[in-house]
């Protein structure tokens, strides 16, 4: 039996990263003295479930409490103190100062190792009227209870910010029968994605009567019987309840005061083992800056998965330093549902790659989430980005009505494994008609990417204004009539007639082939290329660019 004194571990923050760290620490060491301090009244709750309790989809509030102080004490023998804030760190003396927020008592406690998991706080910009009691942010069970109570008598709700949480809140409040306006600064919902990948989501929100205000922002809140949200455009929106979901900032005042190294936006800097600039102090979760998985650039990814794994790794490095494997970096894999549509991303998007000046190639493919002939096949749209020199996958986005999570996770795994477009083309994925297709959309993305690389097709992702370019729509005429392409001068020759009607096209001018989903346009492009035309094909078809619900064929009467 060891005669060493027990290691004293103090954990600051008791939700995702903090609770994970403390639980792992106990599983690795029965003798350590582990104290967990949480400023709020709850520990280890499921932030990610908060919108769904507000909307009533999760019925039991208790279901959100993954653990309670009592279960953490009983199962893990942790010294859990809620409503207790760590207010200062004395690094030289290895003590933390803690204040009990109920009694006001302050004490100083020693530590051998300290893990900071203070998370992030929602942004609340200093706009006129921002302190109105009808304006809420959502981060904790306490926030959730307040919003749920306020929603009871609210008829009109404005959600500010159409990111992940904003979309979830808009969906859930509409579910409660509220009249919902969703205001977003950029010209698209879900700003982290590339815009074409969000059109189906936009359409879905509008179909559910959500008033979507894009490219505008709240400039002021004006009090009155109703709270008026005055937008930068001048538009006024009356609301009984406002949810602000415009992002978060790291809660790192404690780390800053302790002199730990911070990144440019205030995140705590850590190494691959979650050690801060003080090797006895670790940090994990939304408060930290870590590495991007692909480029190793500094990045902050405020998501539940990374927070849990980072907390676990910090404990690993404290208790089994030689076995712990360094954090590989974050991919930023995320997904959201708005009514029947899901959308998500992993790795880099086109707009990020372009802004960073990094070389990339991309294709977008459209298909059904399982065999098209099997009842219930739903549309799914998938975009991949890859490095031109190596073919390595750099990022992916998926949106659709079913099967989005599965493809996103396959692609996140592919990026993690360093797979290339050739690997995607050859991935052997599970297939039976109710589940997938013999050529899954992930394979299809690989095929299309390889065809692009090999020069078999030149994809374009927009139709030019230049009318000297011939746009050739190869869909059947009834489909063209029902879902026309919004561009003057478009020629319609269905694929089956193309070989016989080549004379209708001007060989001296470039051609862009277009169809509903992108596949038939590729077939047409191959015919034209082999007949001497300069041709490219609209990637993803019109569904990806103009008309997210345009069918591949009209229903038979
Ligand atoms: C509504 C909502 C929905 C979300 N949905 C998803 C999702 O679907 N998928 C996903 O991946 N992520 C989601 N997230 C993000 C995810 O919840 C966070 O990434 C995760 O909770 C971060 O964990 P954390 O431990 O770093 O921080 P937090 O969960 O914020 O916990 C930090 C805790 O530290 C406490 N604290 C701070 N300073 C001190 C101090 N000095 N002393 C004592 N205690 C302190 C705070 O009170 C807080 O409770 C969602 C978040 C919200 C709010």
Short mmCIF file of N, CA and C in Angstrom, two decimals, residues 118-211:
data_model
loop_
_atom_site.label_atom_id
_atom_site.label_comp_id
_atom_site.label_asym_id
_atom_site.label_seq_id
_atom_site.Cartn_x
_atom_site.Cartn_y
_atom_site.Cartn_z
N UNK A 118 -14.41 26.12 -16.93
CA UNK A 118 -15.42 27.14 -16.63
C UNK A 118 -16.38 27.42 -17.77
N UNK A 119 -16.13 26.84 -18.95
CA UNK A 119 -17.10 26.96 -20.03
C UNK A 119 -17.15 28.34 -20.66
N UNK A 120 -18.33 28.69 -21.12
CA UNK A 120 -18.51 29.94 -21.85
C UNK A 120 -19.80 30.59 -21.40
N UNK A 121 -19.93 31.87 -21.71
CA UNK A 121 -21.19 32.56 -21.39
C UNK A 121 -21.76 33.15 -22.67
N UNK A 122 -23.09 33.18 -22.78
CA UNK A 122 -23.70 33.70 -24.01
C UNK A 122 -23.39 35.19 -24.18
N UNK A 123 -23.21 35.59 -25.42
CA UNK A 123 -22.96 37.01 -25.72
C UNK A 123 -24.24 37.81 -25.49
N UNK A 124 -24.08 38.98 -24.93
CA UNK A 124 -25.19 39.90 -24.67
C UNK A 124 -24.69 41.29 -25.01
N UNK A 125 -24.82 41.70 -26.27
CA UNK A 125 -24.19 42.96 -26.69
C UNK A 125 -24.83 44.16 -26.01
N UNK A 126 -24.07 45.24 -25.87
CA UNK A 126 -24.56 46.42 -25.14
C UNK A 126 -25.47 47.26 -26.04
N UNK A 127 -26.60 46.69 -26.43
CA UNK A 127 -27.55 47.43 -27.27
C UNK A 127 -28.50 48.23 -26.38
N UNK A 128 -29.06 49.33 -26.90
CA UNK A 128 -30.08 50.04 -26.12
C UNK A 128 -31.22 49.08 -25.77
N UNK A 129 -31.66 49.10 -24.52
CA UNK A 129 -32.78 48.27 -24.09
C UNK A 129 -32.44 46.83 -23.77
N UNK A 130 -31.15 46.47 -23.81
CA UNK A 130 -30.74 45.06 -23.66
C UNK A 130 -31.14 44.49 -22.29
N UNK A 131 -31.32 45.36 -21.28
CA UNK A 131 -31.63 44.85 -19.94
C UNK A 131 -33.12 44.57 -19.72
N UNK A 132 -33.94 44.69 -20.75
CA UNK A 132 -35.36 44.40 -20.60
C UNK A 132 -35.53 42.95 -20.12
N UNK A 133 -36.46 42.78 -19.17
CA UNK A 133 -36.62 41.45 -18.54
C UNK A 133 -37.18 40.41 -19.50
N UNK A 134 -37.61 40.85 -20.69
CA UNK A 134 -38.16 39.88 -21.64
C UNK A 134 -37.09 39.32 -22.58
N UNK A 135 -35.83 39.71 -22.36
CA UNK A 135 -34.73 39.22 -23.21
C UNK A 135 -33.93 38.15 -22.46
N UNK A 136 -33.81 36.98 -23.07
CA UNK A 136 -33.19 35.84 -22.38
C UNK A 136 -32.04 35.26 -23.21
N UNK A 137 -31.10 34.64 -22.49
CA UNK A 137 -30.14 33.75 -23.15
C UNK A 137 -30.28 32.38 -22.49
N UNK A 138 -29.78 31.35 -23.16
CA UNK A 138 -29.97 29.98 -22.66
C UNK A 138 -28.63 29.29 -22.48
N UNK A 139 -28.31 28.96 -21.24
CA UNK A 139 -27.06 28.24 -20.99
C UNK A 139 -27.23 27.18 -19.90
N UNK A 140 -28.17 27.41 -18.98
CA UNK A 140 -28.25 26.56 -17.79
C UNK A 140 -29.70 26.14 -17.54
N UNK A 141 -29.88 25.25 -16.59
CA UNK A 141 -31.23 24.84 -16.20
C UNK A 141 -32.02 26.03 -15.66
N UNK A 142 -31.31 26.93 -14.97
CA UNK A 142 -31.98 28.12 -14.43
C UNK A 142 -32.52 28.98 -15.59
N UNK A 143 -31.68 29.20 -16.61
CA UNK A 143 -32.14 29.95 -17.80
C UNK A 143 -33.34 29.25 -18.42
N UNK A 144 -33.22 27.93 -18.52
CA UNK A 144 -34.29 27.15 -19.15
C UNK A 144 -35.62 27.34 -18.42
N UNK A 145 -35.57 27.25 -17.09
CA UNK A 145 -36.81 27.40 -16.31
C UNK A 145 -37.41 28.79 -16.51
N UNK A 146 -36.54 29.79 -16.56
CA UNK A 146 -37.03 31.16 -16.74
C UNK A 146 -37.69 31.31 -18.11
N UNK A 147 -37.05 30.77 -19.13
CA UNK A 147 -37.61 30.90 -20.48
C UNK A 147 -38.93 30.13 -20.59
N UNK A 148 -38.94 28.94 -19.99
CA UNK A 148 -40.17 28.13 -20.07
C UNK A 148 -41.33 28.87 -19.40
N UNK A 149 -41.03 29.51 -18.26
CA UNK A 149 -42.09 30.25 -17.56
C UNK A 149 -42.53 31.45 -18.39
N UNK A 150 -41.56 32.18 -18.95
CA UNK A 150 -41.90 33.38 -19.74
C UNK A 150 -42.66 33.01 -21.01
N UNK A 151 -42.37 31.83 -21.55
CA UNK A 151 -43.01 31.43 -22.81
C UNK A 151 -44.49 31.12 -22.61
N UNK A 152 -44.87 30.80 -21.37
CA UNK A 152 -46.27 30.41 -21.13
C UNK A 152 -47.23 31.49 -21.62
N UNK A 153 -46.92 32.74 -21.32
CA UNK A 153 -47.84 33.82 -21.69
C UNK A 153 -47.39 34.61 -22.92
N UNK A 154 -46.33 34.16 -23.55
CA UNK A 154 -45.84 34.90 -24.73
C UNK A 154 -46.53 34.37 -25.98
N UNK A 155 -46.91 35.30 -26.85
CA UNK A 155 -47.51 34.88 -28.12
C UNK A 155 -46.48 35.05 -29.25
N UNK A 156 -45.74 36.17 -29.21
CA UNK A 156 -44.79 36.47 -30.28
C UNK A 156 -43.36 36.37 -29.74
N UNK A 157 -42.56 35.57 -30.40
CA UNK A 157 -41.18 35.38 -29.94
C UNK A 157 -40.22 35.78 -31.05
N UNK A 158 -39.19 36.53 -30.70
CA UNK A 158 -38.12 36.79 -31.66
C UNK A 158 -36.87 36.07 -31.18
N UNK A 159 -36.32 35.27 -32.08
CA UNK A 159 -35.04 34.60 -31.79
C UNK A 159 -33.98 35.35 -32.59
N UNK A 160 -32.94 35.78 -31.91
CA UNK A 160 -31.88 36.54 -32.59
C UNK A 160 -30.67 35.62 -32.75
N UNK A 161 -30.32 35.36 -34.01
CA UNK A 161 -29.20 34.46 -34.31
C UNK A 161 -29.71 33.11 -34.79
N UNK A 162 -29.38 32.76 -36.03
CA UNK A 162 -29.88 31.50 -36.61
C UNK A 162 -28.78 30.45 -36.67
N UNK A 163 -27.97 30.39 -35.62
CA UNK A 163 -26.99 29.32 -35.50
C UNK A 163 -27.67 28.07 -34.92
N UNK A 164 -26.87 27.17 -34.37
CA UNK A 164 -27.42 25.90 -33.90
C UNK A 164 -28.49 26.10 -32.83
N UNK A 165 -28.17 26.88 -31.79
CA UNK A 165 -29.13 27.04 -30.69
C UNK A 165 -30.33 27.87 -31.15
N UNK A 166 -30.10 28.88 -31.97
CA UNK A 166 -31.20 29.70 -32.48
C UNK A 166 -32.19 28.86 -33.28
N UNK A 167 -31.69 27.97 -34.10
CA UNK A 167 -32.58 27.11 -34.90
C UNK A 167 -33.38 26.18 -33.99
N UNK A 168 -32.69 25.60 -33.00
CA UNK A 168 -33.39 24.69 -32.09
C UNK A 168 -34.48 25.43 -31.32
N UNK A 169 -34.16 26.64 -30.87
CA UNK A 169 -35.16 27.40 -30.12
C UNK A 169 -36.32 27.83 -31.00
N UNK A 170 -36.03 28.25 -32.23
CA UNK A 170 -37.12 28.63 -33.15
C UNK A 170 -38.04 27.44 -33.38
N UNK A 171 -37.45 26.27 -33.60
CA UNK A 171 -38.25 25.07 -33.82
C UNK A 171 -39.13 24.76 -32.61
N UNK A 172 -38.52 24.77 -31.44
CA UNK A 172 -39.23 24.36 -30.24
C UNK A 172 -40.33 25.36 -29.86
N UNK A 173 -40.06 26.65 -30.06
CA UNK A 173 -41.07 27.66 -29.71
C UNK A 173 -42.23 27.63 -30.71
N UNK A 174 -41.92 27.33 -31.96
CA UNK A 174 -43.00 27.18 -32.95
C UNK A 174 -43.86 25.97 -32.58
N UNK A 175 -43.20 24.94 -32.08
CA UNK A 175 -43.90 23.73 -31.63
C UNK A 175 -44.91 24.05 -30.53
N UNK A 176 -44.56 25.08 -29.72
CA UNK A 176 -45.47 25.49 -28.64
C UNK A 176 -46.58 26.40 -29.15
N UNK A 177 -46.60 26.65 -30.46
CA UNK A 177 -47.67 27.47 -31.03
C UNK A 177 -47.37 28.95 -31.04
N UNK A 178 -46.11 29.33 -30.79
CA UNK A 178 -45.76 30.75 -30.79
C UNK A 178 -45.58 31.24 -32.23
N UNK A 179 -45.76 32.55 -32.41
CA UNK A 179 -45.43 33.17 -33.70
C UNK A 179 -43.96 33.56 -33.62
N UNK A 180 -43.15 32.90 -34.44
CA UNK A 180 -41.69 33.04 -34.27
C UNK A 180 -41.07 33.83 -35.42
N UNK A 181 -40.26 34.82 -35.06
CA UNK A 181 -39.43 35.54 -36.03
C UNK A 181 -37.99 35.18 -35.71
N UNK A 182 -37.24 34.84 -36.75
CA UNK A 182 -35.83 34.48 -36.57
C UNK A 182 -35.00 35.50 -37.33
N UNK A 183 -34.18 36.26 -36.61
CA UNK A 183 -33.38 37.33 -37.22
C UNK A 183 -31.92 36.88 -37.29
N UNK A 184 -31.32 37.01 -38.45
CA UNK A 184 -29.93 36.56 -38.61
C UNK A 184 -29.15 37.62 -39.39
N UNK A 185 -28.00 37.94 -38.87
CA UNK A 185 -27.14 38.99 -39.44
C UNK A 185 -26.65 38.64 -40.85
N UNK A 186 -26.27 37.39 -41.06
CA UNK A 186 -25.73 37.02 -42.37
C UNK A 186 -26.89 36.71 -43.33
N UNK A 187 -26.56 36.39 -44.56
CA UNK A 187 -27.63 36.17 -45.54
C UNK A 187 -28.09 34.71 -45.59
N UNK A 188 -27.83 33.96 -44.53
CA UNK A 188 -28.21 32.55 -44.52
C UNK A 188 -28.47 32.08 -43.10
N UNK A 189 -29.23 31.00 -42.96
CA UNK A 189 -29.31 30.36 -41.65
C UNK A 189 -28.07 29.50 -41.48
N UNK A 190 -27.78 29.10 -40.27
CA UNK A 190 -26.63 28.25 -39.95
C UNK A 190 -25.34 28.77 -40.61
N UNK A 191 -24.88 29.95 -40.18
CA UNK A 191 -23.75 30.60 -40.83
C UNK A 191 -22.48 29.76 -40.97
N UNK A 192 -22.19 28.80 -40.09
CA UNK A 192 -20.95 28.05 -40.34
C UNK A 192 -20.96 27.26 -41.66
N UNK A 193 -22.14 26.92 -42.19
CA UNK A 193 -22.19 26.12 -43.42
C UNK A 193 -22.07 27.03 -44.65
N UNK A 194 -21.77 26.41 -45.80
CA UNK A 194 -21.82 27.15 -47.06
C UNK A 194 -23.29 27.33 -47.44
N UNK A 195 -23.61 28.50 -47.98
CA UNK A 195 -25.02 28.87 -48.13
C UNK A 195 -25.89 27.85 -48.89
N UNK A 196 -25.43 27.30 -50.04
CA UNK A 196 -26.31 26.37 -50.74
C UNK A 196 -26.74 25.17 -49.87
N UNK A 197 -25.90 24.83 -48.91
CA UNK A 197 -26.22 23.69 -48.05
C UNK A 197 -27.29 24.03 -47.02
N UNK A 198 -27.72 25.30 -46.97
CA UNK A 198 -28.71 25.70 -45.97
C UNK A 198 -30.08 26.01 -46.59
N UNK A 199 -30.18 25.90 -47.93
CA UNK A 199 -31.44 26.31 -48.58
C UNK A 199 -32.61 25.44 -48.14
N UNK A 200 -32.36 24.16 -47.97
CA UNK A 200 -33.45 23.26 -47.56
C UNK A 200 -33.93 23.61 -46.14
N UNK A 201 -32.97 23.96 -45.29
CA UNK A 201 -33.34 24.38 -43.92
C UNK A 201 -34.21 25.63 -43.94
N UNK A 202 -33.76 26.60 -44.76
CA UNK A 202 -34.52 27.85 -44.90
C UNK A 202 -35.95 27.56 -45.34
N UNK A 203 -36.04 26.72 -46.35
CA UNK A 203 -37.35 26.35 -46.90
C UNK A 203 -38.21 25.68 -45.82
N UNK A 204 -37.58 24.84 -45.03
CA UNK A 204 -38.30 24.12 -43.98
C UNK A 204 -38.81 25.08 -42.90
N UNK A 205 -37.99 26.05 -42.54
CA UNK A 205 -38.41 27.03 -41.53
C UNK A 205 -39.60 27.84 -42.05
N UNK A 206 -39.51 28.25 -43.32
CA UNK A 206 -40.61 29.05 -43.89
C UNK A 206 -41.87 28.20 -44.00
N UNK A 207 -41.71 26.93 -44.38
CA UNK A 207 -42.89 26.04 -44.46
C UNK A 207 -43.60 25.93 -43.11
N UNK A 208 -42.83 26.12 -42.04
CA UNK A 208 -43.42 26.07 -40.70
C UNK A 208 -43.75 27.48 -40.19
N UNK A 209 -43.89 28.40 -41.13
CA UNK A 209 -44.39 29.76 -40.85
C UNK A 209 -43.46 30.53 -39.91
N UNK A 210 -42.18 30.18 -39.92
CA UNK A 210 -41.23 31.01 -39.17
C UNK A 210 -40.85 32.19 -40.07
N UNK A 211 -40.99 33.39 -39.52
CA UNK A 211 -40.65 34.59 -40.29
C UNK A 211 -39.13 34.74 -40.23
#
